[in-house]
CSV table of C-alpha atoms in Angstrom, one decimal:
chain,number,residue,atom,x,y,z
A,1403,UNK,CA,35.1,-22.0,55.7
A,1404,UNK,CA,32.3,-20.9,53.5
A,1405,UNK,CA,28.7,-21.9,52.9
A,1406,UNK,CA,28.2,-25.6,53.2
A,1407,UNK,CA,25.3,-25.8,50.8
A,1408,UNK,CA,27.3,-24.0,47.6
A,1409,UNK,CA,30.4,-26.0,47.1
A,1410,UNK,CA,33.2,-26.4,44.8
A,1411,UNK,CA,35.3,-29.6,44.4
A,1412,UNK,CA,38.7,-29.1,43.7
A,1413,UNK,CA,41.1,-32.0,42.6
A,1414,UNK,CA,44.6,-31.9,42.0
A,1415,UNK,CA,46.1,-33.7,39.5
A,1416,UNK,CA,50.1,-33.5,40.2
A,1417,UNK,CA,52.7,-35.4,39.1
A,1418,UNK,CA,52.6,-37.7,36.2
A,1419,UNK,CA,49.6,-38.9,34.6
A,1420,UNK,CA,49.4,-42.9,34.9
A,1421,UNK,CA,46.8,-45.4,35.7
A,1422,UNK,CA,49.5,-48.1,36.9
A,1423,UNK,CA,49.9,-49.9,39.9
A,1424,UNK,CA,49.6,-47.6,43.3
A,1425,UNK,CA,49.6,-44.5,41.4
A,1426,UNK,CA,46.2,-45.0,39.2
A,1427,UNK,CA,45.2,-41.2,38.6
A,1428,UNK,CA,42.5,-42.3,36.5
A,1429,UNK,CA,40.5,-44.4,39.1
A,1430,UNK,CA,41.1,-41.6,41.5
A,1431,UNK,CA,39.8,-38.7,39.6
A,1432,UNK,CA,37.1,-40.9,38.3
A,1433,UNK,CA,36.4,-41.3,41.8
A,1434,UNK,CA,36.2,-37.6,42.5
A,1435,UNK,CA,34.4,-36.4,39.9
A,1436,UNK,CA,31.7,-39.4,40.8
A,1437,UNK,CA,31.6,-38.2,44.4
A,1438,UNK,CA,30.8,-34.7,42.9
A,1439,UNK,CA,27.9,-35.7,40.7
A,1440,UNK,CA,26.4,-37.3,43.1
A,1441,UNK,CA,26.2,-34.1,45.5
A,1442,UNK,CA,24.2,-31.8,44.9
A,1443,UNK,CA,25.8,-28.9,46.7
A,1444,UNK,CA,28.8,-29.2,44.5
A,1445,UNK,CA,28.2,-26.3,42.2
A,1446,UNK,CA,31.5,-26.6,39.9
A,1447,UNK,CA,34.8,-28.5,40.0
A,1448,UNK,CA,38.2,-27.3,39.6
A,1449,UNK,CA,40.7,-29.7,38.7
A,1450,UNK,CA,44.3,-28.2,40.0
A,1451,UNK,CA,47.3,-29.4,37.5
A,1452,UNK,CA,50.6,-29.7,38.2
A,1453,UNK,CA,52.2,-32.0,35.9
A,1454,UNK,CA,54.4,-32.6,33.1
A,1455,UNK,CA,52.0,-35.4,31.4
A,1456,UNK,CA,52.1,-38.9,31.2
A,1457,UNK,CA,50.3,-41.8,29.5
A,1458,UNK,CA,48.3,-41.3,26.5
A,1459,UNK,CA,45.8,-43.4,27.5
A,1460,UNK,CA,45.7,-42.1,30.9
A,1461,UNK,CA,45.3,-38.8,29.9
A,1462,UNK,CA,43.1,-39.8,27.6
A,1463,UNK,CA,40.4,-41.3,30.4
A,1464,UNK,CA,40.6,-38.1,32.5
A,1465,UNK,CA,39.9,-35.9,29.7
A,1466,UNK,CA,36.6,-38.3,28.4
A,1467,UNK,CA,35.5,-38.5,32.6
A,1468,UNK,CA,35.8,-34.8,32.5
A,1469,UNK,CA,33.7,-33.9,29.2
A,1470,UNK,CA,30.9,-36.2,30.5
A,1471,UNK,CA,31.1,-34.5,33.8
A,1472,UNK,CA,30.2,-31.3,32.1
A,1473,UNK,CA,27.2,-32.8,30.2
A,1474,UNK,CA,25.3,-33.8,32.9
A,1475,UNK,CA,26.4,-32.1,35.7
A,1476,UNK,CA,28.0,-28.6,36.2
A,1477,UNK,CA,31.3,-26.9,34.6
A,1478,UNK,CA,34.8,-27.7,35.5
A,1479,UNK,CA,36.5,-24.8,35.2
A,1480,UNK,CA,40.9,-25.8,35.1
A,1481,UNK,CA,43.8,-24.1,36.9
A,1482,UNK,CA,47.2,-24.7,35.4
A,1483,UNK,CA,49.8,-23.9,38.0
A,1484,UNK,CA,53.8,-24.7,37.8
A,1485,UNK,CA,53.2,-26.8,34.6
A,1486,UNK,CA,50.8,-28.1,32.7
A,1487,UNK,CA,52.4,-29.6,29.7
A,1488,UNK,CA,51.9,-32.9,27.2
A,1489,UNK,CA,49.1,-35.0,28.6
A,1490,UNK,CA,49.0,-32.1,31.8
A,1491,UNK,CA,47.5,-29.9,28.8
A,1492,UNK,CA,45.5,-32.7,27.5
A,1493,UNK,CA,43.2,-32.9,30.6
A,1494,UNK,CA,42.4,-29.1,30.8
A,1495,UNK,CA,41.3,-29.1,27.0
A,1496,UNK,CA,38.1,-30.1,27.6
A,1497,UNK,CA,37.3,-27.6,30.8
A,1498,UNK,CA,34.5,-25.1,29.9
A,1499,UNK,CA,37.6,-22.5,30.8
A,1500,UNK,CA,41.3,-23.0,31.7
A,1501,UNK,CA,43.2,-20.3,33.9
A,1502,UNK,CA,46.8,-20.1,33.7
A,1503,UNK,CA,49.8,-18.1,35.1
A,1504,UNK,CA,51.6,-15.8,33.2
A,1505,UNK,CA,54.8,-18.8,33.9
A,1506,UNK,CA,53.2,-21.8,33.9
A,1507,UNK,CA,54.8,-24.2,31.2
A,1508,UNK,CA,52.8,-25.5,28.9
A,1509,UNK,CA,51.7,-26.5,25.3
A,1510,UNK,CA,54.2,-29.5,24.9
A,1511,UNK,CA,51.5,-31.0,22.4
A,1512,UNK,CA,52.8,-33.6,20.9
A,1513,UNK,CA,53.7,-37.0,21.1
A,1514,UNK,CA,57.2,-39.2,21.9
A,1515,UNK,CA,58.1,-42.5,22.0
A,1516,UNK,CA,61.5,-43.5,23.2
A,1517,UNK,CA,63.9,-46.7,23.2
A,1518,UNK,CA,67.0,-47.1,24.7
A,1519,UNK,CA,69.6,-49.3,23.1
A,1520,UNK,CA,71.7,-51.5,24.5
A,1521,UNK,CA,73.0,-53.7,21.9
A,1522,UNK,CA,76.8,-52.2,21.3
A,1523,UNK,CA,77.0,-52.6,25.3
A,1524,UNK,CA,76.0,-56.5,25.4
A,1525,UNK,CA,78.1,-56.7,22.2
A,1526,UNK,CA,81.5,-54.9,24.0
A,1527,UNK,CA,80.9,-57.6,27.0
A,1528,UNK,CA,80.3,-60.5,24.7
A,1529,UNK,CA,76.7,-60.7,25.7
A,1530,UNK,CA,74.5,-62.0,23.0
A,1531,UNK,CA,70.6,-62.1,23.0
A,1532,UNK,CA,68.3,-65.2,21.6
A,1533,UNK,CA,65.2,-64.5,20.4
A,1534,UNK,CA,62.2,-66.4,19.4
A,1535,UNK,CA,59.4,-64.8,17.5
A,1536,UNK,CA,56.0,-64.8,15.8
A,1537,UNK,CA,56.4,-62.8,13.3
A,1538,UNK,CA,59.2,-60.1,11.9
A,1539,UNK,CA,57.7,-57.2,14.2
A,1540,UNK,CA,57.4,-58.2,17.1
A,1541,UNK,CA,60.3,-57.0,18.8
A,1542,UNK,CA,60.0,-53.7,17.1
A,1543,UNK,CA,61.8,-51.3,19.4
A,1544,UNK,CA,63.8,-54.0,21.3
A,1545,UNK,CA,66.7,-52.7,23.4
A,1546,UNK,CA,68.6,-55.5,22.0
A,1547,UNK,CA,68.7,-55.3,18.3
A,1548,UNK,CA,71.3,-53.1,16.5
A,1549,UNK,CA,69.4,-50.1,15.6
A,1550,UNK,CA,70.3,-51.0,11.7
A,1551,UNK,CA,68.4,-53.5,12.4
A,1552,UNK,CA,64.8,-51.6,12.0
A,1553,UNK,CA,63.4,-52.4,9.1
A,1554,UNK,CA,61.5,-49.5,6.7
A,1555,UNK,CA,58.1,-51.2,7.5
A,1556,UNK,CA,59.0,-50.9,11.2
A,1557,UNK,CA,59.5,-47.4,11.3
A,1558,UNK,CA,56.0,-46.5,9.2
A,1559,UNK,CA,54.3,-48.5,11.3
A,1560,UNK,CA,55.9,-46.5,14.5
A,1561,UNK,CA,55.5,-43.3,12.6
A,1562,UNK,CA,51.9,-44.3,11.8
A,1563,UNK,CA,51.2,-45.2,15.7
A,1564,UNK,CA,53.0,-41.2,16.4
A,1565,UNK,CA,50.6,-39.4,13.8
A,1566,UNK,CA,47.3,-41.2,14.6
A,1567,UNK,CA,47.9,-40.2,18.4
A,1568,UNK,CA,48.8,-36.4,17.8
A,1569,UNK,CA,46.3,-35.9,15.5
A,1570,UNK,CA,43.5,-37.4,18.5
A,1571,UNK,CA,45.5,-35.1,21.1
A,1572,UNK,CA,44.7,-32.5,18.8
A,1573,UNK,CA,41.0,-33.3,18.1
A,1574,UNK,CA,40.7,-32.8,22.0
A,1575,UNK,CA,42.4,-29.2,21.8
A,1576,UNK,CA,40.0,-28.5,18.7
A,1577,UNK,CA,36.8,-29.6,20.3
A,1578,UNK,CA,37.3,-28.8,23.9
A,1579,UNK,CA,38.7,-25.2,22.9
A,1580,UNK,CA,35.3,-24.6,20.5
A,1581,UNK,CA,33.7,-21.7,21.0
A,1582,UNK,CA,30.2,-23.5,20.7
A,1583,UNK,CA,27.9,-25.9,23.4
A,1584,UNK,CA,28.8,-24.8,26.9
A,1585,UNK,CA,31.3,-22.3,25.3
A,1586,UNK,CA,29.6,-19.7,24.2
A,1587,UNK,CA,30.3,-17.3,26.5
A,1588,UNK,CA,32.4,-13.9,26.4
A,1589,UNK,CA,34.7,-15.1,28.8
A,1590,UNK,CA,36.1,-17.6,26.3
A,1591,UNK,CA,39.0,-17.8,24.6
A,1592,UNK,CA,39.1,-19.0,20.8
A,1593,UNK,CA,42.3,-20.7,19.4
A,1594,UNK,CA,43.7,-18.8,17.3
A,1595,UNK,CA,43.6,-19.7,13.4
A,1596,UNK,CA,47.7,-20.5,14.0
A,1597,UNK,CA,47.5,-22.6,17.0
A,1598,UNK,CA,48.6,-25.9,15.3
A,1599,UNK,CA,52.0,-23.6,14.4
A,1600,UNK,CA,52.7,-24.2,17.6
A,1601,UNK,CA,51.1,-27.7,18.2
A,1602,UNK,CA,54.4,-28.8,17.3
A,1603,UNK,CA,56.1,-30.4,20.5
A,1604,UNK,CA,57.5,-27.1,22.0
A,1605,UNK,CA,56.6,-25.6,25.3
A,1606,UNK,CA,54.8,-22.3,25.6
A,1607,UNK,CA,54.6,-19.9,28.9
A,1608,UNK,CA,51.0,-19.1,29.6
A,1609,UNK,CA,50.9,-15.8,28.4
A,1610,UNK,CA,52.0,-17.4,25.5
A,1611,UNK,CA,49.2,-19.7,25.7
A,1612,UNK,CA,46.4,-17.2,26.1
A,1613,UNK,CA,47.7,-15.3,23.2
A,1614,UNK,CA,47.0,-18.3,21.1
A,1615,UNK,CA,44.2,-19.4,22.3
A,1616,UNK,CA,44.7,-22.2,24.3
A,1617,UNK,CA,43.6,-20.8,27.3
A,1618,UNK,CA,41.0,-18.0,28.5
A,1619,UNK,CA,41.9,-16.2,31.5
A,1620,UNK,CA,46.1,-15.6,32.9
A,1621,UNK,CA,46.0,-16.0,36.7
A,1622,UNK,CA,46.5,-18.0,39.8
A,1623,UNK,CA,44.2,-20.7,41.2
A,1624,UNK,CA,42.4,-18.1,43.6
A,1625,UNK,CA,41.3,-15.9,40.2
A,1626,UNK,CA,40.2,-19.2,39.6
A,1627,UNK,CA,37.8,-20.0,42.6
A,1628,UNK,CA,36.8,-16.4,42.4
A,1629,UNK,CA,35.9,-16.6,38.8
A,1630,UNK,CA,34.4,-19.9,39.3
A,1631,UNK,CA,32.0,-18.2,42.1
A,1632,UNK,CA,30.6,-15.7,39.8
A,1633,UNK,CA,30.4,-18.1,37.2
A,1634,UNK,CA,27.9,-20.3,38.8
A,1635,UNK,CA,26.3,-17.8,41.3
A,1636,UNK,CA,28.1,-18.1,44.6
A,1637,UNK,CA,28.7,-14.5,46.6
A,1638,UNK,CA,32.6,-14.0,46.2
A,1639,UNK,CA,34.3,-15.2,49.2
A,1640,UNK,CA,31.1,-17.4,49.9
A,1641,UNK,CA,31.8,-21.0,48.3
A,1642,UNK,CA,33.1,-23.9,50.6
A,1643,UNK,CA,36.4,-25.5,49.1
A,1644,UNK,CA,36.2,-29.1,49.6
A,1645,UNK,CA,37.8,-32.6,48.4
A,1646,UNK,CA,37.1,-35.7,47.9
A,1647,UNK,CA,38.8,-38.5,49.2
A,1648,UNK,CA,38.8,-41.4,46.6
């Protein structure tokens, strides 16, 4: 229902954020904001996120497609729902505003890498491992070396790899979040000057996130379409949902 010629685009982004294989998130949002752009009766987008987070990198892309959707076309306008956490936060923080329930779980901003490893099993069943090499770091994190075996350099270069990424994760909170360019508006929601207090890995409920700034408006994904209405000009009730198929 609703007026065919004032649109809004909505597109979910559930589960967790990859570009691999079957599951490529990116090239489907890509898709779907293209398919938007190129309509003029799309009047905003609202991406609907569900997810825990993902890839870096992934994230990354949806984040960069969703900023230059902004500059050139109209706003995209987020709604968090269940959880929006790690790289799920990472996309929303550049939206022009970000909704979110009073429950949804977010923040989670940070960054992990994990190994698992399995050298005291092959070791108990007499399994042992060959391994040729290029050079003394190559099998840094290798699921078959003792873990004494990580050298100091190893772990600053791992530690290195960590920081840089965290501090571009938050470089996207900082810069989507500014109150400046297509955020000048009343309706939105500075960070708070203690934000990166709690930048540091832990979850956050999103009334916890509004009070620090990380997102504008608490409520569900219909205060969302409603808002987004207003926002660009559409009669409440009036605007045609509608999605893409990429």
């Amino acid at each position: 229902s609703g007026d065919p010629e004032n649109r809004i685009a909505i597109i979910d982004v559930t589960g967790i954020i990859t570009s691999i294989g079957h599951s490529d998130m990116v090239a489907t949002i890509k898709k779907q904001l293209k398919l938007a752009a190129s309509d003029n009766r799309v009047k905003g987008v609202i991406p609907r996120i569900d997810s825990p987070g993902g890839e870096v990198m992934a994230s990354d892309e949806i984040a960069r497609a969703i900023r230059e959707f902004e500059i050139d076309n109209g706003p995209v306008i987020a709604s968090m729902g269940g959880m929006a956490a790690s790289g799920g936060y990472y996309v929303a923080a550049p939206c022009r505003y970000i909704f979110a329930n009073e429950l949804t779980i977010t923040g989670s901003i940070g960054v992990i890498m994990q190994s698992i490893n399995l050298h005291g099993l092959l070791d108990k069943v007499g399994v042992k491992p060959v391994t040729f090499k290029s050079g003394p770091n190559k099998d840094m994190l290798s699921s078959l070396n003792p873990p004494e075996a990580t050298t100091t350099e190893q772990k600053e270069i791992m530690q290195r790899f960590i920081d840089d990424t965290y501090d571009a994760f938050v470089k996207v909170v900082e810069e989507g979040r500014a109150k400046r360019g297509n955020r000048t508006e009343k309706d939105a929601r500075a960070l708070a000057e203690e934000w990166q207090d709690y930048a540091d890995g832990r979850i956050l409920t999103g009334k916890e996130a509004h009070q620090h700034g990380l997102v504008d408006q608490l409520g569900n994904f219909d205060d969302a379409v409603k808002f987004t209405e207003k926002f660009v000009g559409i009669e409440p009730g009036k605007a045609r949902l509608i999605k893409h198929e990429a």
